[in-house]
Every structure is written in C-alpha cells, then in structure tokens.
Amino acid sequence: MELPFAESWRIKMVEHIRKSTKEERLQWLRDAHYNVFQLRAEQVYIDLLTDSGTGAMSDRQWAAMMTGDESYAGARSFYRMKDTITRITGFEYVVPTHQGRAAENVVFSHLVHEGDIVPGNSHFDTTKGHIESRKAFAVDCTVDEAKDTALDYPFKGNVDISKLRRVLEADADKVPFIIVTITNNTAGGQPVSMQNLKEVRALADEFGKRVIFDSARFAENAYFIKIRENGYSDKTIKEIVREMFSLADGMTMSAKKDALVNMGGFFATRHADWYEGAKRFVIPFEGYLTYGGMNGRDMEALAVGLDENTEFDNLHSRIHQVEYLAAKLDEYGIPYQRPAGGHALFIDASRILTHVPKEEFPAQTLTVELYLEAGIRGCEIGYILADRDPVTRENRFDGLDLMRLAIPRRTYTDNHMNVVAAALKNVYDRRESITRGVRIVWESELMRHFTVRLAPAGQE
Ligand code: F0G
C-alpha cells in the first residue's frame, strides 16, 4: 500500500486557541463594527486573516535567534543574512528593511516620480499605494484568465505580454521599471511561469527597462514551476529560484511570508546604482545599512528561514494543506479561484451570496457570516478593499469580490482545515436566506478596509 502524505516536520511547541459561543461572537462583531480587522485576536478561533508574519518558526530559527549580533553597525547577523540572500537569489547588494512595504518605500523613493507609469501584474495594495502616493500610475497587465475564477489555468498570475508591450510602446519614457509579483497575491496566490518571466525579460530588454520582482511568495512560485511547468520537474527549488531571479534586476521582499519570519524585509539588486539610490533612503526611513529596521536576531531567523523554505519538502507540506482545503470545498461545491493558490483560497462571494446586492458588499458579508458561524477569520479582497475611484469617488465594482482564506505556514493542522470547510459549508447551505449585506457607516479615504465601520444593511 502506498503511504499517505504527511508533513515534513513535527510539533515541538503549541499555543492554546479558544472556541467561543455564537452570542459572544455576535457581540464582538458589533463592537468591531462588522470589520474583522477590529476584532481582538483572542476572539478568533482559527485565524486565516493573513499568512503574513503568522507562521511558525522552526527550532533552527529559534536557535539562530540566540546568536543574533545586535551591534549597530556591521553586525555579523547582517552579513549572514546578506550572504544567504546572495547565495539564494544571486543578488549582490542587499538593503534590509523592517518589512516588505518599507522596501517598496525605500526603492520607490529613489525610482518613482510624478507622472511615471509602473506596469505589472496586479500590484499588491501597498505597492500600488507607494506608486499612487507619488502621483504615478500602476498599470495592471495581468492575463485575462485571472478574472474567470472557474477557469483552471496553471499560471493565472502571468503578465499579459501584449498588454505590457502596449504600455511600453505608448509610454516607455515614463516607465522607471516593470514589477512582477510572484506569486500574484491579488489574483489568488497564482503563480507566474518561468516562460512568462523570460518573456517579460525579453520585452524589458527590447525597451531598455529593468525588472523588479515583488518576491513575498517567490518560493511558492518556484514550487508551482517545478510541479506545473514542462522541463522543471527534475530541478531543485533552489535551482529554479536562481533561474527566476536571473531574469530580474532586483527584488523587494516581505520576509514575513516566504522567509518564514514574523517581521522583516529587504531590497536586493545586482546594480550598484540602484543600491546607491536605495542607500539614500534606507538610513532616514529605516535605519543604518546593516540593520534597516531589523534586530540582529531577526536577521538570523530570516537567513535560516530562507534556506528552509527553498527546500521542496517544506513547500510540499504547505501547498498540500492549501490543496487539502480546496478538495474539501470541491466536495461541498463551494466556488473559489481555481486552481488553488499558493498561500490561500479565494472564495468567490459573488457566486455564493447571489441575493446580496453588490452595493451591500457580498464578500464582506460572507466574511462576517463565516466568523459568526465558527469564529473563523477570513479577509475581504473585494469591493471594500478596492476603495473608491479617486476622481468620481464612486465605489469600484469592476473587479472580483472575493473572501480570502490565507493559511499561515506550519501553524494549523488539517483538522483545522476540516473545521474551516464545514463552517463554510454551513454558510453555503443557508446562502439563499442571506439577502442583505452591510452598509458603510464611516470610511477613510485610502485603504479603507482596515478601519471601515459597517452596520447590517437595512437596520438603523
Ligand atoms: N507584496 C505582496 C505581494 C504582499 O502580499 C505584501 C503583503 C507586501 C508586498 C507587503 O509586505 O506586509 O511585509 O509590508 N501582504 C500581506 C497579505 C499583508 O496579507 O497579503 P509587508
């Protein structure tokens, strides 16, 4: 008999989590203005808000933390981290930052100016924010396949090369660089193929442009290339990663994802001029060149995490769990962005809560219902997150309306996934009775989803 799959790790330390009653959850939700970001984490049973900084570190990472060198300048821990990054990515210059968006801030301060155009594949919100706040434009060139959640397509994160070409042909002089997000978070944790990365490189070269990878989940991307793309099944993850980064000029990194740490980030590049430019901003914004917002111990843990998470077994354990939850949802007929992504499942609320008008935010309503059902916290990636059009101030209803269930790394067991799937099925089974959603009581102008106050629609 063939042996079943099991994780490539065992558990050495546990953290208690608590179930609550429906009455408690109803009260907590009212107190939180129907915005799950406003809940206390203790009020959550299974927390799938994000996979960012929420994973479990290994014994080797914890051990490495004890060896952190906390010197202000020239710490040994920085050089250990830098050497690991250079070995894994091939980039010689490394600028540490406290997290991913800080790396964006430092690099974009050097490179992005008013009127610029930064094409890419579904820029993450902070990436877009750092472009738009500089009065520049983020142009989304993701393939159209990503918009059809029911379509099974192996590389839904890809850049549409003809869309990118059109941008470059029209406005190449305004483009400071191209940014490719691997994996494509917003499109559903969907990977970008090596073929596509090569095509982006070729087009960039044709127009004399440089390419940055937003690399938060680069290791998961490499895993999908190995599994799904012809010619890569015999290559190691580390070989695939080196090949991927050979096609870029630099990378911004949120180490809170694929470097398996709770906090940290960096910018890395092969170009001395980019390094010099970033140096000017890292010191005032983040800290000195050899720590940039991280402790010595953080840099030690990051170095070990990068090594661990570019090994096949670790990634296989992770993606297997995401696919396990996806298989349960298939069994129950619950629609999500297909195929299962790297770090999360994106549930298609518009195909579930069909009676809730879009003005009442179906994906947010689904998020609220799932929390009420079992204390499970997902996150709306839909019409609330999309903010208003900066010119018309109208809600933007042209994108997808999804609820993301992001799975922290090495944190929950498949039993927890069973609970998540069953709770979602219970909501799904009563979907016809859910006819009203939520209305906005108060919102901020930008990134409103974090702080928005909501109330049940149709109630005072
Ligand atoms: N790029 C991508 C693709 C991301 O997913 C994130 C964060 C960032 C950049 C910013 O990194 O949080 O370290 O500043 N994504 C988290 C999420 C917050 O929940 O998807 P950060």
Coordinates of C-alpha atoms and ligand atoms in Angstrom, one line a residue:
M1 CA 0.0 0.0 0.0
E2 CA 1.3 3.5 -0.9
L3 CA 1.9 5.5 2.2
P4 CA -0.2 8.7 2.6
F5 CA 1.3 12.2 2.6
A6 CA 2.4 13.7 5.9
E7 CA 4.1 17.0 6.9
S8 CA 7.9 17.2 6.8
W9 CA 8.0 18.5 10.4
R10 CA 6.7 17.6 13.8
I11 CA 5.4 19.9 16.5
K12 CA 7.6 21.0 19.5
M13 CA 5.6 23.8 21.0
V14 CA 1.9 24.5 21.0
E15 CA -0.3 27.6 21.5
H16 CA -3.8 27.3 23.0
I17 CA -6.7 28.6 21.0
R18 CA -10.2 29.0 22.3
K19 CA -13.7 28.4 20.8
S20 CA -16.4 30.9 21.6
T21 CA -20.2 30.9 21.5
K22 CA -22.4 32.5 18.8
E23 CA -23.7 35.0 21.3
E24 CA -20.2 36.1 22.2
R25 CA -19.3 36.4 18.5
L26 CA -22.3 38.5 17.7
Q27 CA -21.4 41.0 20.5
W28 CA -17.8 41.1 19.5
L29 CA -18.7 41.7 15.9
R30 CA -21.0 44.6 16.8
D31 CA -18.2 46.0 18.9
A32 CA -15.9 45.6 15.9
H33 CA -18.3 47.4 13.6
Y34 CA -18.6 44.3 11.4
N35 CA -14.9 44.7 10.4
V36 CA -12.9 41.6 11.3
F37 CA -9.7 43.7 11.4
Q38 CA -11.1 45.4 14.5
L39 CA -11.6 42.1 16.4
R40 CA -9.1 41.1 19.1
A41 CA -7.2 38.0 18.0
E42 CA -8.4 36.2 21.2
Q43 CA -11.9 36.5 19.8
V44 CA -10.9 34.4 16.8
Y45 CA -10.7 30.6 16.8
I46 CA -9.0 29.9 13.5
D47 CA -7.3 32.9 12.1
L48 CA -7.0 33.0 8.3
L49 CA -6.8 36.8 8.0
T50 CA -3.3 36.6 6.5
D51 CA -0.3 34.3 6.1
S52 CA 2.0 37.3 6.7
G53 CA 4.2 37.1 9.8
T54 CA 1.8 34.5 11.3
G55 CA 3.7 31.3 10.5
A56 CA 5.6 29.0 13.0
M57 CA 9.4 29.3 13.1
S58 CA 11.5 26.2 13.3
D59 CA 13.7 25.1 16.2
R60 CA 16.7 26.1 14.0
Q61 CA 15.3 29.6 13.5
W62 CA 14.7 30.0 17.3
A63 CA 18.2 28.7 18.0
A64 CA 19.7 31.1 15.5
M65 CA 17.9 34.0 17.2
M66 CA 20.0 33.4 20.3
T67 CA 23.2 34.1 18.2
G68 CA 21.9 37.5 17.0
D69 CA 24.6 40.2 16.9
E70 CA 22.9 43.4 18.0
S71 CA 25.7 45.8 17.0
Y72 CA 24.5 49.0 15.5
A73 CA 26.9 48.8 12.5
G74 CA 28.5 45.9 10.8
A75 CA 26.7 43.2 12.7
R76 CA 27.7 39.6 12.0
S77 CA 24.0 38.8 11.6
F78 CA 23.6 41.2 8.7
Y79 CA 26.4 39.5 6.8
R80 CA 25.0 36.1 7.5
M81 CA 21.6 37.2 6.1
K82 CA 23.2 39.0 3.2
D83 CA 25.3 36.0 2.2
T84 CA 22.3 33.8 2.3
I85 CA 20.3 36.2 0.2
T86 CA 23.1 36.4 -2.3
R87 CA 23.5 32.6 -2.5
I88 CA 19.8 32.0 -3.0
T89 CA 18.9 34.9 -5.3
G90 CA 22.2 35.8 -7.0
F91 CA 21.8 39.5 -6.0
E92 CA 24.9 41.0 -4.6
Y93 CA 23.6 44.2 -2.9
V94 CA 21.1 43.9 0.0
V95 CA 19.3 46.7 1.8
P96 CA 17.5 45.5 5.0
T97 CA 14.1 47.0 5.9
H98 CA 11.6 46.2 8.6
Q99 CA 9.0 44.7 6.2
G100 CA 8.0 44.5 2.5
R101 CA 6.2 47.8 2.2
A102 CA 9.3 49.5 3.7
A103 CA 11.5 48.0 1.0
E104 CA 9.0 49.4 -1.5
N105 CA 9.1 52.8 0.1
V106 CA 12.9 52.9 0.1
V107 CA 13.3 51.8 -3.5
F108 CA 10.4 53.7 -5.0
S109 CA 11.6 56.9 -3.2
H110 CA 14.6 56.6 -5.5
L111 CA 12.9 55.4 -8.7
V112 CA 9.3 56.5 -8.9
H113 CA 8.4 60.1 -9.7
E114 CA 5.2 62.1 -10.5
G115 CA 3.7 61.1 -13.9
D116 CA 5.6 57.7 -14.1
I117 CA 3.9 54.5 -15.1
V118 CA 4.8 51.2 -13.4
P119 CA 3.3 48.3 -15.3
G120 CA 3.0 44.9 -13.6
N121 CA 0.7 42.0 -12.7
S122 CA -1.9 43.0 -10.0
H123 CA 0.3 45.2 -7.8
F124 CA -0.3 44.5 -4.1
D125 CA -2.1 47.3 -2.3
T126 CA 1.0 48.7 -0.6
T127 CA 2.9 48.6 -3.9
K128 CA 0.1 50.4 -5.6
G129 CA -0.1 52.8 -2.7
H130 CA 3.6 53.7 -2.9
I131 CA 3.2 54.3 -6.6
E132 CA 0.0 56.3 -6.4
S133 CA 1.1 58.4 -3.4
R134 CA 4.0 59.6 -5.7
K135 CA 1.4 60.7 -8.3
A136 CA 2.5 57.9 -10.6
F137 CA 0.3 55.2 -12.1
A138 CA 0.2 51.4 -11.5
V139 CA -1.0 49.7 -14.8
D140 CA -2.3 46.2 -14.3
C141 CA -1.2 43.9 -17.2
T142 CA -2.4 40.6 -15.6
V143 CA -3.7 37.9 -18.1
D144 CA -7.5 37.9 -18.5
E145 CA -7.7 34.3 -17.4
A146 CA -7.2 35.5 -13.8
K147 CA -10.7 37.2 -14.0
D148 CA -12.6 33.9 -14.5
T149 CA -12.5 32.2 -11.1
A150 CA -14.0 29.0 -12.5
L151 CA -11.3 28.6 -15.2
D152 CA -8.5 26.1 -14.4
Y153 CA -5.3 27.6 -15.8
P154 CA -1.9 26.8 -14.4
F155 CA -0.3 30.2 -14.4
K156 CA -3.1 32.7 -13.7
G157 CA -0.5 35.1 -12.2
N158 CA 1.1 35.7 -15.6
V159 CA 1.8 39.1 -17.2
D160 CA -0.1 39.6 -20.5
I161 CA 2.8 40.3 -22.7
S162 CA 0.8 42.1 -25.4
K163 CA -0.7 44.4 -22.7
L164 CA 2.8 45.1 -21.4
R165 CA 4.0 45.8 -24.9
R166 CA 1.2 48.3 -25.5
V167 CA 2.2 50.2 -22.3
L168 CA 5.9 50.3 -23.3
E169 CA 5.1 51.3 -26.9
A170 CA 3.0 54.1 -25.8
D171 CA 4.9 55.4 -22.8
A172 CA 8.3 53.7 -22.4
D173 CA 10.0 57.0 -21.4
K174 CA 7.7 57.2 -18.4
V175 CA 8.4 53.7 -17.2
P176 CA 11.1 53.5 -14.4
F177 CA 10.8 49.7 -14.2
I178 CA 8.4 46.8 -14.6
I179 CA 7.2 45.0 -11.4
V180 CA 6.2 41.3 -11.4
T181 CA 4.6 39.9 -8.3
I182 CA 5.5 36.3 -7.6
T183 CA 3.1 34.7 -6.7
N184 CA 0.4 37.0 -7.7
N185 CA -1.4 37.6 -4.4
T186 CA -4.3 39.7 -5.6
A187 CA -5.2 37.3 -8.4
G188 CA -5.5 34.5 -5.8
G189 CA -1.9 33.5 -4.9
Q190 CA -1.5 32.4 -8.5
P191 CA 2.0 31.6 -9.9
V192 CA 3.9 33.2 -12.8
S193 CA 5.6 30.7 -15.2
M194 CA 9.3 30.8 -16.0
Q195 CA 8.3 31.1 -19.6
N196 CA 6.4 34.3 -18.8
L197 CA 9.2 35.7 -16.7
K198 CA 11.5 35.1 -19.7
E199 CA 9.1 36.9 -22.0
V200 CA 8.9 39.9 -19.6
R201 CA 12.7 40.0 -19.5
A202 CA 13.0 39.9 -23.3
L203 CA 10.4 42.7 -23.6
A204 CA 12.2 44.8 -20.9
D205 CA 15.5 44.3 -22.8
E206 CA 13.9 45.4 -26.0
F207 CA 12.9 48.7 -24.4
G208 CA 16.0 49.0 -22.2
K209 CA 14.0 48.7 -19.0
R210 CA 14.7 47.0 -15.7
V211 CA 12.5 44.5 -13.8
I212 CA 11.8 44.2 -10.1
F213 CA 10.2 41.1 -8.6
D214 CA 7.9 41.6 -5.7
S215 CA 9.0 38.4 -4.2
A216 CA 6.9 37.9 -1.0
R217 CA 6.0 34.4 -2.1
F218 CA 8.8 33.6 -4.6
A219 CA 9.4 30.1 -3.1
E220 CA 5.8 29.0 -3.6
N221 CA 6.1 30.3 -7.1
A222 CA 9.2 28.1 -7.7
Y223 CA 7.3 25.1 -6.3
F224 CA 4.5 25.6 -8.9
I225 CA 7.0 26.0 -11.7
K226 CA 8.5 22.6 -10.6
I227 CA 5.1 20.9 -10.4
R228 CA 3.3 22.6 -13.4
E229 CA 5.8 23.7 -16.0
N230 CA 7.5 21.5 -18.5
G231 CA 11.2 20.9 -18.0
Y232 CA 11.4 21.7 -14.3
S233 CA 10.3 18.6 -12.5
D234 CA 13.9 17.4 -12.0
K235 CA 15.3 20.7 -10.9
T236 CA 15.6 21.6 -7.2
I237 CA 13.7 24.6 -5.8
K238 CA 17.0 26.4 -5.2
E239 CA 17.9 25.9 -8.9
I240 CA 14.5 27.2 -10.0
V241 CA 14.8 30.2 -7.7
R242 CA 18.2 31.1 -9.1
E243 CA 16.9 30.9 -12.6
M244 CA 13.9 33.0 -11.7
F245 CA 16.0 35.8 -10.2
S246 CA 18.5 35.7 -13.0
L247 CA 15.6 37.3 -15.0
A248 CA 15.2 40.2 -12.7
D249 CA 17.3 43.3 -11.8
G250 CA 16.2 43.5 -8.2
M251 CA 13.6 42.3 -5.7
T252 CA 11.5 43.7 -2.9
M253 CA 10.8 41.2 -0.2
S254 CA 8.3 40.8 2.6
A255 CA 10.2 38.2 4.6
K256 CA 7.0 37.7 6.7
K257 CA 5.9 35.3 4.0
D258 CA 8.4 33.0 2.3
A259 CA 11.3 33.7 4.6
L260 CA 9.2 32.3 7.5
V261 CA 9.7 35.1 10.0
N262 CA 7.3 37.2 11.9
M263 CA 8.9 40.5 10.8
G264 CA 11.4 41.6 8.3
G265 CA 12.1 42.5 4.7
F266 CA 14.7 43.7 2.2
F267 CA 15.6 45.0 -1.2
A268 CA 18.2 43.2 -3.2
T269 CA 19.7 44.0 -6.6
R270 CA 22.6 43.3 -8.9
H271 CA 23.0 47.0 -9.8
A272 CA 25.3 49.3 -7.9
D273 CA 23.4 52.4 -9.0
W274 CA 20.1 51.1 -7.5
Y275 CA 22.0 50.2 -4.3
E276 CA 23.4 53.7 -4.1
G277 CA 20.0 55.2 -4.6
A278 CA 18.3 53.0 -2.0
K279 CA 21.1 53.7 0.5
R280 CA 20.0 57.4 0.5
F281 CA 16.5 56.5 1.7
V282 CA 17.1 53.5 4.0
I283 CA 19.0 55.4 6.6
P284 CA 16.4 58.2 7.2
F285 CA 13.4 55.9 6.8
E286 CA 14.5 52.6 8.3
G287 CA 17.9 52.6 10.0
Y288 CA 21.6 52.0 9.3
L289 CA 22.6 50.0 6.3
T290 CA 23.3 46.8 8.2
Y291 CA 20.1 46.5 10.1
G292 CA 17.4 48.8 8.5
G293 CA 14.7 48.2 11.0
M294 CA 15.5 44.6 12.0
N295 CA 17.2 43.3 15.1
G296 CA 20.3 41.1 14.7
R297 CA 18.2 38.1 15.9
D298 CA 15.6 38.8 13.2
M299 CA 18.2 38.7 10.5
E300 CA 19.5 35.4 11.8
A301 CA 16.0 33.9 11.8
L302 CA 15.4 35.3 8.3
A303 CA 18.6 33.7 6.9
V304 CA 17.6 30.3 8.3
G305 CA 14.0 30.7 7.1
L306 CA 15.0 31.5 3.5
D307 CA 17.1 28.3 3.4
E308 CA 14.4 26.1 4.9
N309 CA 11.7 27.4 2.7
T310 CA 13.6 26.9 -0.5
E311 CA 13.6 23.1 0.1
F312 CA 11.0 21.0 -1.6
D313 CA 9.7 19.2 1.5
N314 CA 8.7 22.3 3.3
L315 CA 6.9 23.8 0.4
H316 CA 5.2 20.5 -0.4
S317 CA 3.8 20.3 3.1
R318 CA 2.5 23.8 2.8
I319 CA 0.9 23.6 -0.6
H320 CA -0.5 20.2 0.2
Q321 CA -2.5 21.8 3.0
V322 CA -4.0 24.5 0.8
E323 CA -4.9 21.8 -1.7
Y324 CA -6.4 19.7 1.0
L325 CA -8.8 22.5 2.0
A326 CA -9.5 23.1 -1.7
A327 CA -10.5 19.5 -2.2
K328 CA -13.0 19.8 0.7
L329 CA -14.5 22.8 -0.9
D330 CA -14.8 20.9 -4.2
E331 CA -16.6 18.2 -2.3
Y332 CA -19.1 20.8 -1.0
G333 CA -19.4 22.6 -4.3
I334 CA -18.1 25.9 -2.9
P335 CA -16.7 28.1 -5.7
Y336 CA -13.2 29.6 -5.3
Q337 CA -10.5 31.0 -7.6
R338 CA -9.3 27.9 -9.4
P339 CA -6.8 26.2 -9.2
A340 CA -5.9 26.5 -5.5
G341 CA -3.3 29.2 -5.0
G342 CA 0.0 29.1 -3.0
H343 CA -0.9 30.7 0.3
A344 CA -4.7 31.0 0.3
L345 CA -8.1 30.1 -1.2
F346 CA -10.1 33.0 -2.6
I347 CA -13.8 32.2 -2.2
D348 CA -16.0 33.7 -4.9
A349 CA -18.6 35.5 -2.8
S350 CA -20.5 36.9 -5.9
R351 CA -21.3 33.3 -6.9
I352 CA -22.5 32.3 -3.3
L353 CA -24.4 35.3 -1.9
T354 CA -26.3 36.0 -5.1
H355 CA -29.1 37.8 -3.3
V356 CA -26.9 40.3 -1.7
P357 CA -26.6 43.4 -4.0
K358 CA -23.0 44.5 -4.8
E359 CA -23.8 47.8 -3.0
E360 CA -24.0 45.7 0.2
F361 CA -20.7 44.0 -0.3
P362 CA -21.2 40.3 -0.7
A363 CA -17.6 39.2 0.1
Q364 CA -17.6 41.3 3.3
T365 CA -21.0 39.8 4.2
L366 CA -19.6 36.3 3.7
T367 CA -16.6 37.1 5.9
V368 CA -19.0 38.3 8.7
E369 CA -21.1 35.1 8.3
L370 CA -18.1 32.8 8.4
Y371 CA -16.9 34.5 11.6
L372 CA -20.4 34.2 13.2
E373 CA -20.6 30.6 12.2
A374 CA -17.5 29.3 13.8
G375 CA -15.1 32.1 14.9
I376 CA -13.0 31.8 11.7
R377 CA -11.5 35.0 10.4
G378 CA -11.0 35.4 6.7
C379 CA -10.5 38.7 4.9
E380 CA -12.4 40.6 2.2
I381 CA -10.5 41.0 -1.1
G382 CA -13.3 42.7 -2.9
Y383 CA -15.3 45.9 -3.3
I384 CA -14.4 47.4 0.1
L385 CA -10.7 46.8 -0.4
A386 CA -10.9 48.3 -3.9
D387 CA -11.6 51.7 -2.4
R388 CA -13.3 54.5 -4.3
D389 CA -12.3 55.9 -7.7
P390 CA -10.1 58.8 -6.8
V391 CA -11.8 61.0 -9.4
T392 CA -15.5 60.1 -9.3
R393 CA -15.5 58.9 -5.6
E394 CA -17.8 56.1 -6.6
N395 CA -17.2 52.5 -5.3
R396 CA -15.2 50.4 -7.7
F397 CA -17.4 47.4 -8.6
D398 CA -15.5 46.3 -11.7
G399 CA -13.1 43.8 -10.1
L400 CA -13.7 40.5 -8.3
D401 CA -15.4 40.2 -4.9
L402 CA -13.6 37.5 -3.0
M403 CA -13.1 36.3 0.6
R404 CA -9.5 35.2 1.2
L405 CA -8.7 32.4 3.5
A406 CA -5.0 32.7 3.9
I407 CA -3.2 29.8 5.6
P408 CA -0.3 30.6 7.9
R409 CA 2.7 28.4 7.4
R410 CA 3.2 25.4 9.6
T411 CA 0.6 26.7 12.1
Y412 CA -2.7 24.8 11.7
T413 CA -3.4 21.1 11.1
D414 CA -5.6 19.5 8.5
N415 CA -8.2 19.0 11.3
H416 CA -8.5 22.8 11.5
M417 CA -9.0 22.8 7.7
N418 CA -11.8 20.4 8.2
V419 CA -13.5 22.8 10.6
V420 CA -13.0 25.7 8.2
A421 CA -14.5 23.7 5.3
A422 CA -17.5 22.5 7.4
A423 CA -18.2 26.0 8.7
L424 CA -18.1 27.4 5.2
K425 CA -20.4 24.7 4.0
N426 CA -22.9 25.6 6.7
V427 CA -22.9 29.2 5.5
Y428 CA -23.1 28.0 1.9
D429 CA -26.2 25.8 2.8
R430 CA -28.1 28.8 4.1
R431 CA -26.9 31.1 1.3
E432 CA -30.5 31.6 -0.1
S433 CA -31.6 33.0 3.2
I434 CA -28.9 35.7 3.2
T435 CA -30.5 38.6 1.4
R436 CA -29.0 41.7 3.0
G437 CA -25.3 42.6 3.4
V438 CA -23.6 45.5 5.1
R439 CA -23.5 49.3 4.7
I440 CA -20.6 51.7 5.3
V441 CA -21.1 53.9 8.3
W442 CA -17.6 55.5 8.3
E443 CA -14.6 55.1 6.0
S444 CA -11.1 56.5 5.4
E445 CA -10.1 57.9 2.1
L446 CA -7.4 55.3 1.3
M447 CA -7.0 51.6 2.3
R448 CA -10.4 51.9 4.0
H449 CA -10.8 48.2 4.6
F450 CA -8.6 48.2 7.7
T451 CA -10.7 50.8 9.6
V452 CA -14.0 50.9 7.9
R453 CA -17.1 50.9 10.2
L454 CA -20.0 48.9 8.9
A455 CA -23.6 48.0 10.0
P456 CA -26.1 45.4 8.8
A457 CA -27.8 46.9 5.7
G458 CA -31.5 47.7 6.3
Q459 CA -31.0 48.3 10.0
E460 CA -30.6 51.6 11.8
Ligands
F0G1 N1 3.9 42.4 -1.7 C1 3.0 41.4 -1.6 C2 2.7 40.5 -2.8 C3 2.3 41.2 -0.4 O1 1.4 40.2 -0.3 C4 2.6 42.0 0.7 C5 1.9 41.8 2.0 C6 3.5 43.0 0.6 C7 4.1 43.2 -0.7 C8 3.9 44.0 1.7 O2 4.6 43.3 2.6 O3 3.2 43.3 4.7 O4 5.7 42.9 4.8 O5 4.8 45.2 4.3 N2 0.9 41.1 2.1 C9 0.2 40.8 3.3 C10 -1.1 40.0 3.0 C11 -0.1 41.9 4.3 O6 -1.9 39.7 3.9 O7 -1.2 39.6 1.9 P1 4.6 43.7 4.2

